[in-house]
Short mmCIF file of C-alpha atoms and ligand atoms in Angstrom, two decimals:
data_model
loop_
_atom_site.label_atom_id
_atom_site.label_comp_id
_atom_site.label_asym_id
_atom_site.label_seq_id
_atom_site.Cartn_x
_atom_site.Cartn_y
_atom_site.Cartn_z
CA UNK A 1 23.14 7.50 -23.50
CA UNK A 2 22.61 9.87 -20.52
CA UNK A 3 23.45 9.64 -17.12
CA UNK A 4 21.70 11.13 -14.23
CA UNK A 5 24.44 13.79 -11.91
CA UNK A 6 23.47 14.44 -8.68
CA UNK A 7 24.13 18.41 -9.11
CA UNK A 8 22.67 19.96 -6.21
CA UNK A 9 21.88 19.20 -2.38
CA UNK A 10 20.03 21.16 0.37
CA UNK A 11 18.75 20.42 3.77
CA UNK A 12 16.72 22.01 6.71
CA UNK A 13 16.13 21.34 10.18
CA UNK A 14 13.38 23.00 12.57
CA UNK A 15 15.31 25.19 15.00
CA UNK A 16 13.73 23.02 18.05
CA UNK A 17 16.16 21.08 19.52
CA UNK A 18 14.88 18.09 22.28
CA UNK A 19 17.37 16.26 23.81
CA UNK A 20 17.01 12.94 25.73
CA UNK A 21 17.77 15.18 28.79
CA UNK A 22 13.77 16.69 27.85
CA UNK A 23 12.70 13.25 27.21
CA UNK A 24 13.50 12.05 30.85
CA UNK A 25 11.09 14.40 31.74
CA UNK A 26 8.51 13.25 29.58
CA UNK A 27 8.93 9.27 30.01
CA UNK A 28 10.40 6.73 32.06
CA UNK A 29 13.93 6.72 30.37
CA UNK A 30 17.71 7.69 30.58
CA UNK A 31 20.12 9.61 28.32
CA UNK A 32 22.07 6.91 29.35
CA UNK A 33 19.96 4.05 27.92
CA UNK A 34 19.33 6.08 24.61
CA UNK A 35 22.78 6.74 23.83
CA UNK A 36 23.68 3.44 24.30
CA UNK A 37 21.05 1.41 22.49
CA UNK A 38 20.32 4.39 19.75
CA UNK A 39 23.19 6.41 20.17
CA UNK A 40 20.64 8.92 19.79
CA UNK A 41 21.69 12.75 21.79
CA UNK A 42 19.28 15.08 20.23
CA UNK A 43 17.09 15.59 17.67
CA UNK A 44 14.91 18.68 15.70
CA UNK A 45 11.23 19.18 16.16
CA UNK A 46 8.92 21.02 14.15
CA UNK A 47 6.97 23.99 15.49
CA UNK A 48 3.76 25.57 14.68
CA UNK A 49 3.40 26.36 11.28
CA UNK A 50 6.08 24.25 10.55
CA UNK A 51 5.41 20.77 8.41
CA UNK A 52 6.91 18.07 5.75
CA UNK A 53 6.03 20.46 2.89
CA UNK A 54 7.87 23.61 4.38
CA UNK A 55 11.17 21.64 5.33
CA UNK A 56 11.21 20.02 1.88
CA UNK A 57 10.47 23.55 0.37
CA UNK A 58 13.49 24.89 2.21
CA UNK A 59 15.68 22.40 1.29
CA UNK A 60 14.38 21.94 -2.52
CA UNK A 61 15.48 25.99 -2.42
CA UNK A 62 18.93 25.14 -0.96
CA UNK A 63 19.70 22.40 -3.72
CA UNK A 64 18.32 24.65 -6.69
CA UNK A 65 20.58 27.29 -5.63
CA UNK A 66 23.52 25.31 -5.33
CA UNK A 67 22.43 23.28 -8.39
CA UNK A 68 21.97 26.91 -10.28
CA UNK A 69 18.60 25.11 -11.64
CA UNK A 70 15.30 27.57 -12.08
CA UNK A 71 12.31 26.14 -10.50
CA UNK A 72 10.86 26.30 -14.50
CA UNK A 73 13.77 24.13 -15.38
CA UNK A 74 11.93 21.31 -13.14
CA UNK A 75 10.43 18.49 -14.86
CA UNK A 76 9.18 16.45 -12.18
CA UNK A 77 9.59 16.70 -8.36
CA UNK A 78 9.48 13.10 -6.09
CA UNK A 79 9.15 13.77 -2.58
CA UNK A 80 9.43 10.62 -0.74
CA UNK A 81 8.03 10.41 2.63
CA UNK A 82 6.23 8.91 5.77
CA UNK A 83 4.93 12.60 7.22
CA UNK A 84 2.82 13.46 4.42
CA UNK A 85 0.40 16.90 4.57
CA UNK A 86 -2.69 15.00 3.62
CA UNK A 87 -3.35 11.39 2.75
CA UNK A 88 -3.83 13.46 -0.52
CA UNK A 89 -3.05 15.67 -2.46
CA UNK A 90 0.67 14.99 -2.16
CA UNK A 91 3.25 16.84 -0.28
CA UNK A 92 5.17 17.45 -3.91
CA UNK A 93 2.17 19.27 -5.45
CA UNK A 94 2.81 21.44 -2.57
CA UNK A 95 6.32 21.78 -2.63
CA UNK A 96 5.58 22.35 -6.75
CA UNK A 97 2.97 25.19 -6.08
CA UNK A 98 5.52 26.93 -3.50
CA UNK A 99 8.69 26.52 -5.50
CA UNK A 100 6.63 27.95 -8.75
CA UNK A 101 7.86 24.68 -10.68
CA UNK A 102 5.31 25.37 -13.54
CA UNK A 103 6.55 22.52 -15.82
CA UNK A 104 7.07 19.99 -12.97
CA UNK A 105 4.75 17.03 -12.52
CA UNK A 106 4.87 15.55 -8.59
CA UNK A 107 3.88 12.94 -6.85
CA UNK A 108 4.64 11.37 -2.88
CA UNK A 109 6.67 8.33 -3.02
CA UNK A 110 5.99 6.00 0.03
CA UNK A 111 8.34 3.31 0.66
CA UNK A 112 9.04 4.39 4.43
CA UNK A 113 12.63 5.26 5.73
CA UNK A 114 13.44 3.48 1.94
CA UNK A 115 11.92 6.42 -0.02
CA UNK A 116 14.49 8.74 -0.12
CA UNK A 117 16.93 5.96 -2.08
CA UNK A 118 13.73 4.43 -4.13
CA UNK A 119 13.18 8.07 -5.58
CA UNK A 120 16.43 8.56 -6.41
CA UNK A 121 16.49 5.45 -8.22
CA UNK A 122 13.23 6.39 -9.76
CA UNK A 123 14.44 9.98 -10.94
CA UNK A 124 17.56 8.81 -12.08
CA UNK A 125 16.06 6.06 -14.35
CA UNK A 126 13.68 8.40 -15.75
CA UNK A 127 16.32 10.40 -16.41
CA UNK A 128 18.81 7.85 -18.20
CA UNK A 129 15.84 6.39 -20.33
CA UNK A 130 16.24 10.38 -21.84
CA UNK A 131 12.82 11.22 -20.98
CA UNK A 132 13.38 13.56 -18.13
CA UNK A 133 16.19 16.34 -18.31
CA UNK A 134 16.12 17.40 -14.47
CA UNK A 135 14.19 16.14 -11.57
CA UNK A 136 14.41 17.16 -8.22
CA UNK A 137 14.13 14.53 -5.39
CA UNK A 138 13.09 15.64 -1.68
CA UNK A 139 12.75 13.55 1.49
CA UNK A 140 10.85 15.35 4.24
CA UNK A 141 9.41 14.47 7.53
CA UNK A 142 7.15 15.77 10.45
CA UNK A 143 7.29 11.95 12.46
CA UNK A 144 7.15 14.06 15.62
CA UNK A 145 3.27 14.73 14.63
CA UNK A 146 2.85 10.94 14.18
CA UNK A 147 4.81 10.01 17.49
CA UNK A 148 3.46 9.08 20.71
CA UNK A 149 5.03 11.14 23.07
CA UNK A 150 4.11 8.86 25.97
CA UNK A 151 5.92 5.84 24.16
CA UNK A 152 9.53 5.62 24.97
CA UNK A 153 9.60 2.46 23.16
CA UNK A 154 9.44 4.78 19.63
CA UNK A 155 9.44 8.30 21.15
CA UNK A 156 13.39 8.38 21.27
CA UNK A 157 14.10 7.77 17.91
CA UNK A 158 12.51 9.95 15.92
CA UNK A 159 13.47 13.59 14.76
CA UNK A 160 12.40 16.42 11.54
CA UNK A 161 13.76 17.33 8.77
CA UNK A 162 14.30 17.43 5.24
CA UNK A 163 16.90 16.89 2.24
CA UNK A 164 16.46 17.50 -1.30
CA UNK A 165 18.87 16.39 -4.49
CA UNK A 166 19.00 17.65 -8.58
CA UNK A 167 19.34 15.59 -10.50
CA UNK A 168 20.34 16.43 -14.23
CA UNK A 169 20.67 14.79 -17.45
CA UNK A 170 24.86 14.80 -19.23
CA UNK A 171 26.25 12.12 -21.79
CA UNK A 172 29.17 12.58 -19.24
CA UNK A 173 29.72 9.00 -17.62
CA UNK A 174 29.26 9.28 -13.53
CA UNK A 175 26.05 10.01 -11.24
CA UNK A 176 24.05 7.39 -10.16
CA UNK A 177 25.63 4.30 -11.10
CA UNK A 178 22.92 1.33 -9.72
CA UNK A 179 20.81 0.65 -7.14
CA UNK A 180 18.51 -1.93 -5.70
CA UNK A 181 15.21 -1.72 -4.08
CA UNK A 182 13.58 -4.69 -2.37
CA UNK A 183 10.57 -5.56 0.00
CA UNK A 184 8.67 -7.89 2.41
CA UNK A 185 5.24 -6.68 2.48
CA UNK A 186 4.86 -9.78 5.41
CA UNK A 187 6.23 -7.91 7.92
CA UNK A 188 4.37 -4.67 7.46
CA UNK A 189 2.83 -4.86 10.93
CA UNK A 190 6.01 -4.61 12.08
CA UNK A 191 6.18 -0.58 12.06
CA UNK A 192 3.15 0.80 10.96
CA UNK A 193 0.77 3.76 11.60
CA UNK A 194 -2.23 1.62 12.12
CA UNK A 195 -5.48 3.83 11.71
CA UNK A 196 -6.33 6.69 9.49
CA UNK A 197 -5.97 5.18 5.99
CA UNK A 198 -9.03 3.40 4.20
CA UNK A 199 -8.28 -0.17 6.28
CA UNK A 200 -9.50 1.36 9.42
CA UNK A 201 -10.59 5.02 9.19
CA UNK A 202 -9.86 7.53 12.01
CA UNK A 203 -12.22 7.01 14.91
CA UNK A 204 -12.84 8.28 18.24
CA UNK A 205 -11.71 4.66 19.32
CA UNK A 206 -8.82 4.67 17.20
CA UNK A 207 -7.80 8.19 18.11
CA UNK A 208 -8.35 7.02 21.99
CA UNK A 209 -6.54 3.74 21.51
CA UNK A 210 -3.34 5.76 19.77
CA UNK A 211 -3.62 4.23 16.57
CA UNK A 212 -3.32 6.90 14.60
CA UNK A 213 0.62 7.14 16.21
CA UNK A 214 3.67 5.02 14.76
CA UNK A 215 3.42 1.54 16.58
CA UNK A 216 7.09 -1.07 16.15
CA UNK A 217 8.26 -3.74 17.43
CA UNK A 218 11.41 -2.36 17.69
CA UNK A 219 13.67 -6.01 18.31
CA UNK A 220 12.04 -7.39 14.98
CA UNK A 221 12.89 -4.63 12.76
CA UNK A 222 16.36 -3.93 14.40
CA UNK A 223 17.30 -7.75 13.46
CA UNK A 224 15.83 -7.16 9.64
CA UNK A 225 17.81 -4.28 9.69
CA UNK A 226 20.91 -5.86 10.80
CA UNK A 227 20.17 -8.71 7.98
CA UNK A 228 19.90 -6.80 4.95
CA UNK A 229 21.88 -3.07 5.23
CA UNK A 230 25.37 -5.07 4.17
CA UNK A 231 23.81 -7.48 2.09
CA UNK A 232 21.70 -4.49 -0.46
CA UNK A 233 25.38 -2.54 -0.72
CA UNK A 234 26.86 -6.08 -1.80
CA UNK A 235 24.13 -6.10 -4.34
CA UNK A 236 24.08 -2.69 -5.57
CA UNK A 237 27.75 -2.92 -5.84
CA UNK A 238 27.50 -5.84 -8.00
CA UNK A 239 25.35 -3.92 -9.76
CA UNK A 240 27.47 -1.17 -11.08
CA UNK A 241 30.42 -3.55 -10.89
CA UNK A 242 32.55 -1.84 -8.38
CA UNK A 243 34.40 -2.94 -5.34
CA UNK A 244 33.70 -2.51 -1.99
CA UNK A 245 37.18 -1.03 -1.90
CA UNK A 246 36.68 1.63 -4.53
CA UNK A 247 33.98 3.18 -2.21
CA UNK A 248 35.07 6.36 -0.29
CA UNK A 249 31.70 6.40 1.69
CA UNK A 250 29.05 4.25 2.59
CA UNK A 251 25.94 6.72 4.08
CA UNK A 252 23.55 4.81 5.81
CA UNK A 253 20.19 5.15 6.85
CA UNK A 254 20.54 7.07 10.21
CA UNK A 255 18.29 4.85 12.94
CA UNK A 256 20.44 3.55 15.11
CA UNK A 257 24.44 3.30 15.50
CA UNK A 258 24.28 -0.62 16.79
CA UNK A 259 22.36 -1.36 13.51
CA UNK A 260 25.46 0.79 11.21
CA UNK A 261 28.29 -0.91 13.68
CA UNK A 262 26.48 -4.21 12.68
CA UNK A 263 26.76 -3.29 8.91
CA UNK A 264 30.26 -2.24 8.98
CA UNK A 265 31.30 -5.48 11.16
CA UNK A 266 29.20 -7.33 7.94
CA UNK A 267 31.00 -5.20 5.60
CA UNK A 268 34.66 -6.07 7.67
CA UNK A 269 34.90 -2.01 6.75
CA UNK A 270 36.21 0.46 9.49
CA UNK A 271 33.19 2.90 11.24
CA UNK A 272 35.02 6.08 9.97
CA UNK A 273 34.40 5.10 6.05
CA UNK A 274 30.51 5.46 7.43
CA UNK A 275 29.03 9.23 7.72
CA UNK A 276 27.03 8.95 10.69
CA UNK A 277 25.28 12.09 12.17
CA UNK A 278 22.01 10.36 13.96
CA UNK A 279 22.99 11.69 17.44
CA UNK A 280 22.10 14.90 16.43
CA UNK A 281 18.92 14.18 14.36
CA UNK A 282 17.75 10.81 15.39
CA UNK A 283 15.83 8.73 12.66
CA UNK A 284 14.42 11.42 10.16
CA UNK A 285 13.10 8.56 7.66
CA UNK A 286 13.63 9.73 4.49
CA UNK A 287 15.38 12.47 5.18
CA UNK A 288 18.02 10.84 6.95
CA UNK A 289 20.20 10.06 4.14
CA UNK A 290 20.36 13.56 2.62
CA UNK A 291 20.93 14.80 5.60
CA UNK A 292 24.07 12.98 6.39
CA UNK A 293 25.31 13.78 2.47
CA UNK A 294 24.72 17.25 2.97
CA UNK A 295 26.90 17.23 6.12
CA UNK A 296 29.79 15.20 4.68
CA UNK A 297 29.86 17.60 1.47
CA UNK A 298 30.06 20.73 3.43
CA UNK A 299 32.24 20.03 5.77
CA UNK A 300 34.37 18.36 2.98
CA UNK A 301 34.35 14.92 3.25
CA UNK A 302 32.67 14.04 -0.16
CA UNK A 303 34.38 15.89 -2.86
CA UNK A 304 33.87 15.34 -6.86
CA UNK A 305 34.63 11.98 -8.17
CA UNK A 306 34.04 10.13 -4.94
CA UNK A 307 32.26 6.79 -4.89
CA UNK A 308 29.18 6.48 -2.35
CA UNK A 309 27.14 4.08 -1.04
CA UNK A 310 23.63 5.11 0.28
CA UNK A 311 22.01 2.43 1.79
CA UNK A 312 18.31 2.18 3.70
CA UNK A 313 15.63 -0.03 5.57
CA UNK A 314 12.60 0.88 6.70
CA UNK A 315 8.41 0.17 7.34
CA UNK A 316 7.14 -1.99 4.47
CA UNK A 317 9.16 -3.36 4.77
CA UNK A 318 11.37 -2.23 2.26
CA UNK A 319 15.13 -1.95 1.84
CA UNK A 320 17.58 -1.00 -0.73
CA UNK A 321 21.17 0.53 -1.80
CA UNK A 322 22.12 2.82 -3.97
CA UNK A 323 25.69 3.46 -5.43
CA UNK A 324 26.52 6.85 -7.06
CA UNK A 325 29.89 8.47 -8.33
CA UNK A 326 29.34 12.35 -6.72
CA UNK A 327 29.18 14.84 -9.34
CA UNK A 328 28.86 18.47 -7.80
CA UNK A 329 27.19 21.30 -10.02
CA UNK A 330 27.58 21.55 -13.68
CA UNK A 331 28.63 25.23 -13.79
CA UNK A 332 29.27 26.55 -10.39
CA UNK A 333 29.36 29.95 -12.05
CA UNK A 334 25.64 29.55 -12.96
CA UNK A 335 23.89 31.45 -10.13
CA UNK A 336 20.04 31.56 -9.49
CA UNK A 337 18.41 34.14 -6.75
CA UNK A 338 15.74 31.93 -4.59
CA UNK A 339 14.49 35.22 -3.12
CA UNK A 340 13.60 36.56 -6.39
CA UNK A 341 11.54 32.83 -7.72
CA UNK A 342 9.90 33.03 -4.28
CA UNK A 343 8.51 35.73 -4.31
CA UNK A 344 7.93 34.86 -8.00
CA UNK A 345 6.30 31.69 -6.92
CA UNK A 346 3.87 33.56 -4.40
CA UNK A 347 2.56 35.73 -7.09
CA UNK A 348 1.98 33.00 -9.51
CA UNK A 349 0.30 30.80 -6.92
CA UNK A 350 -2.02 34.23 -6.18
CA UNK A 351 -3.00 34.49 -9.42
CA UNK A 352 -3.68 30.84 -9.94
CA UNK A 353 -6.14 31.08 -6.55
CA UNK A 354 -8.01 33.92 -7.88
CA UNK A 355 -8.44 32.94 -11.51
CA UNK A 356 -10.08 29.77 -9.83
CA UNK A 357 -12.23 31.63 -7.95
CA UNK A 358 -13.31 34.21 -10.57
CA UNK A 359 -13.88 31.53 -12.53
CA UNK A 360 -16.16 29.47 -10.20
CA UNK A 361 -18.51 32.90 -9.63
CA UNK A 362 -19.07 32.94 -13.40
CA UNK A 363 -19.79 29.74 -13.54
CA UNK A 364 -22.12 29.59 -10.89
CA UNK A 365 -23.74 32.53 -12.54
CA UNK A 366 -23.87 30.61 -15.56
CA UNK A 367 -25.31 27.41 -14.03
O1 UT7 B 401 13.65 3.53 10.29
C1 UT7 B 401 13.30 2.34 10.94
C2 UT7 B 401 12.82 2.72 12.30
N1 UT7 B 401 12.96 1.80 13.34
C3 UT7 B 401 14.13 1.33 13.84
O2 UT7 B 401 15.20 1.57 13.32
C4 UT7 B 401 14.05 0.55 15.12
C5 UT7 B 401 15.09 -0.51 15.24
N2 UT7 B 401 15.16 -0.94 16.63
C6 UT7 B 401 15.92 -0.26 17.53
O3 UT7 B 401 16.56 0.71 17.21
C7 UT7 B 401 15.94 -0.81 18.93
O4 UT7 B 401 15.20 -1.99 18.99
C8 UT7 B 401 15.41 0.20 19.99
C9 UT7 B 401 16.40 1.35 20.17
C10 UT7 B 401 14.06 0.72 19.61
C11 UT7 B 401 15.29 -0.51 21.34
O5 UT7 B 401 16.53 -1.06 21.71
P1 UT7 B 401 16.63 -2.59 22.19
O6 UT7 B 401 18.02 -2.80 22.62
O7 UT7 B 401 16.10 -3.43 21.06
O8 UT7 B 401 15.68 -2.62 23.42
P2 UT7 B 401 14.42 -3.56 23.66
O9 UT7 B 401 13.25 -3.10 22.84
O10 UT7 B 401 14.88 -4.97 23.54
O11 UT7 B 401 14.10 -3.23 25.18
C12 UT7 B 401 14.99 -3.59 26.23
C13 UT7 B 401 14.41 -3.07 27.53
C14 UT7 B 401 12.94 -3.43 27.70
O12 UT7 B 401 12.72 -3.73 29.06
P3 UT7 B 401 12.58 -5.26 29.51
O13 UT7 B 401 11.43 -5.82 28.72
O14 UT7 B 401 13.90 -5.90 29.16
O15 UT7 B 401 12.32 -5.13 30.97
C15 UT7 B 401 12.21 -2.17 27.36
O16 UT7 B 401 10.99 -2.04 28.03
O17 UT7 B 401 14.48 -1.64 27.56
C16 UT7 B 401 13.18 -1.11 27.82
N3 UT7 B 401 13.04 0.15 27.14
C17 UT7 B 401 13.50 1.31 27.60
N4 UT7 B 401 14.13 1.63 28.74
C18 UT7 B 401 14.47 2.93 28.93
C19 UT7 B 401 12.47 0.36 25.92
N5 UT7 B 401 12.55 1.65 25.60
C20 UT7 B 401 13.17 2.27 26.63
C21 UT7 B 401 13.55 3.60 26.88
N6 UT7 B 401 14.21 3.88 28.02
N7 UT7 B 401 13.30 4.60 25.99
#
């Protein structure tokens, strides 16, 4: 039987920082009033040339490093996320083609501010069924491209970013332990980006009427939310068969700190067993949870051996909890260069390009 380790862990952050002292400027609104219904202080924007794909591909490089895990090594990349590129091809074939993951297959998950814990559970079970060895799982986001910046009902909230995690294949008991992933596809109108899919195709109208720009009714989800964080750790606990009290740290989707006080009150667990970082980053969807992992491990707070929760809710809607004994690399003394794969990457990628091309002026000849 195999289990799947979490062995590596990266994140990255645009350097653009907007706090809610720049948002008074842009909308009717107060620090005041976002710190105390968000608890929301700042958060990272991207900027030109920046997107989902290049966050994810700098964090995907941070968690193969630490990992010590070639890009070739790779057999399939998840990126779960909200902020895709395109509506297609998916963000992971780009991430794939810039981290020179030759033997990777990729695909987008989309299960909103969910994603990052449905991949997991998707890479994990993949890899316990033995038919992956090691799969890396990214959650990236641009929402600032999707936000109306003239909304303060939604224009608070949101920040960029990205996490990625290893995952790898050992007989050695530990790593993701359960997880459960839920929905309610009837209140999907509830946060949605309403125009630009296949439903209702971008217009001029819808462009003019915003529709192409997330849209919430922020009361109805924050009650949802409330309703269903404690209750999916219950369940994934019950899952794996652990107690509540053998958990060093629950790390919870990062939206809003009334929404995690209301967990912990549901829990009856104390705030500081919760890693909570949204007042610097604001709701980064899927990257949210990484994000907050990444934190805790550097700055020490989840070491080897520890038992976390990771719990989520999001668009969909969709919610779930994942529980996960924290592994750490297999061999720290197994060292990869990113600089060198990069620039290996690039090269490969060139020579893909031109083959392609050569190959379409020979068959044009041909035709
Ligand atoms: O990953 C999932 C993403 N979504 C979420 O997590 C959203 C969950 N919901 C929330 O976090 C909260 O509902 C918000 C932070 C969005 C809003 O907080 P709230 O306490 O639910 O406020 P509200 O929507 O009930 O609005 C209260 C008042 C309203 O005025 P009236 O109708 O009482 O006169 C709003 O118009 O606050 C007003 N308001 C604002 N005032 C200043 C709404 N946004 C702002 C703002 N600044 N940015």
């Amino acid at each position: 039987m195999y289990y799947a380790h979490i062995t590596g862990w990266g994140c990255a952050v645009p350097e653009k920082v907007l706090t809610n002292a720049d948002l008074e400027k842009m909308v009717e609104t107060s620090d005041a009033w976002i710190v105390e219904r968000s608890g929301i202080r700042e958060r990272h924007i991207a900027g030109e040339g920046e997107s989902s794909a290049t966050l994810g591909v700098q964090a995907a490089w941070k968690a193969l490093e630490v990992a010590g895990v070639r890009p070739s090594e790779l057999d399939l990349i998840i990126c779960a996320t909200s902020s895709p590129e395109h509506i297609f091809p998916a963000t992971a074939c780009i991430i794939q083609d810039k981290l020179g993951a030759a033997r990777a297959g990729a695909f987008d998950l989309s299960a909103a501010c969910s994603g990052f814990i449905f991949a997991l559970q998707m890479a994990a079970q993949a890899i316990r069924s033995g038919a992956l060895k090691t799969v890396l799982v990214v959650g990236a986001e641009t929402l600032s491209r999707l936000t109306n910046w003239s909304d303060r009902n939604t224009c608070i909230l949101f920040g960029d970013g990205a996490g990625a995690f290893v995952l790898q294949a050992s007989r050695q008991p530990g790593g993701v332990l359960s997880a459960v992933m839920r929905a309610d596809g009837s209140g999907a109108s509830l946060l949605s980006v309403p125009a630009g899919g296949s439903r209702q195709p971008a217009t001029e109208e819808t462009v003019k009427a915003g529709m192409h720009f997330i849209h919430m009714d922020g009361r109805e989800v924050f009650r949802f939310a409330t309703r269903v964080m404690g209750s999916a750790t219950q369940e994934a606990l019950a899952a794996a068969g652990i107690d509540l009290a053998e958990v060093r740290w629950i790390v919870p989707h990062q939206a809003n700190a009334r929404i995690i006080e209301a967990a912990a009150r549901f829990l009856k667990l104390p705030l500081d067993r919760f890693v909570v970082n949204l007042e610097r980053y604001g709701n980064t969807s899927t990257a949210s949870i990484p994000l907050a992992v990444c934190e805790a491990v550097e700055d020490g707070r989840i070491q080897p051996g520890d038992r976390l929760v990771l719990v989520a809710f999001g668009a969909g809607l969709t919610w779930g909890a994942l529980v996960a004994e924290w592994s750490g690399p297999f061999s720290a003394e197994r060292r990869i260069r990113p600089g060198l794969y990069r620039l290996w990457a690039g090269i490969r990628s060139f020579f893909r390009r031109l083959s392609r091309f050569l190959e379409s002026l020979v068959w044009g000849r041909k035709a």
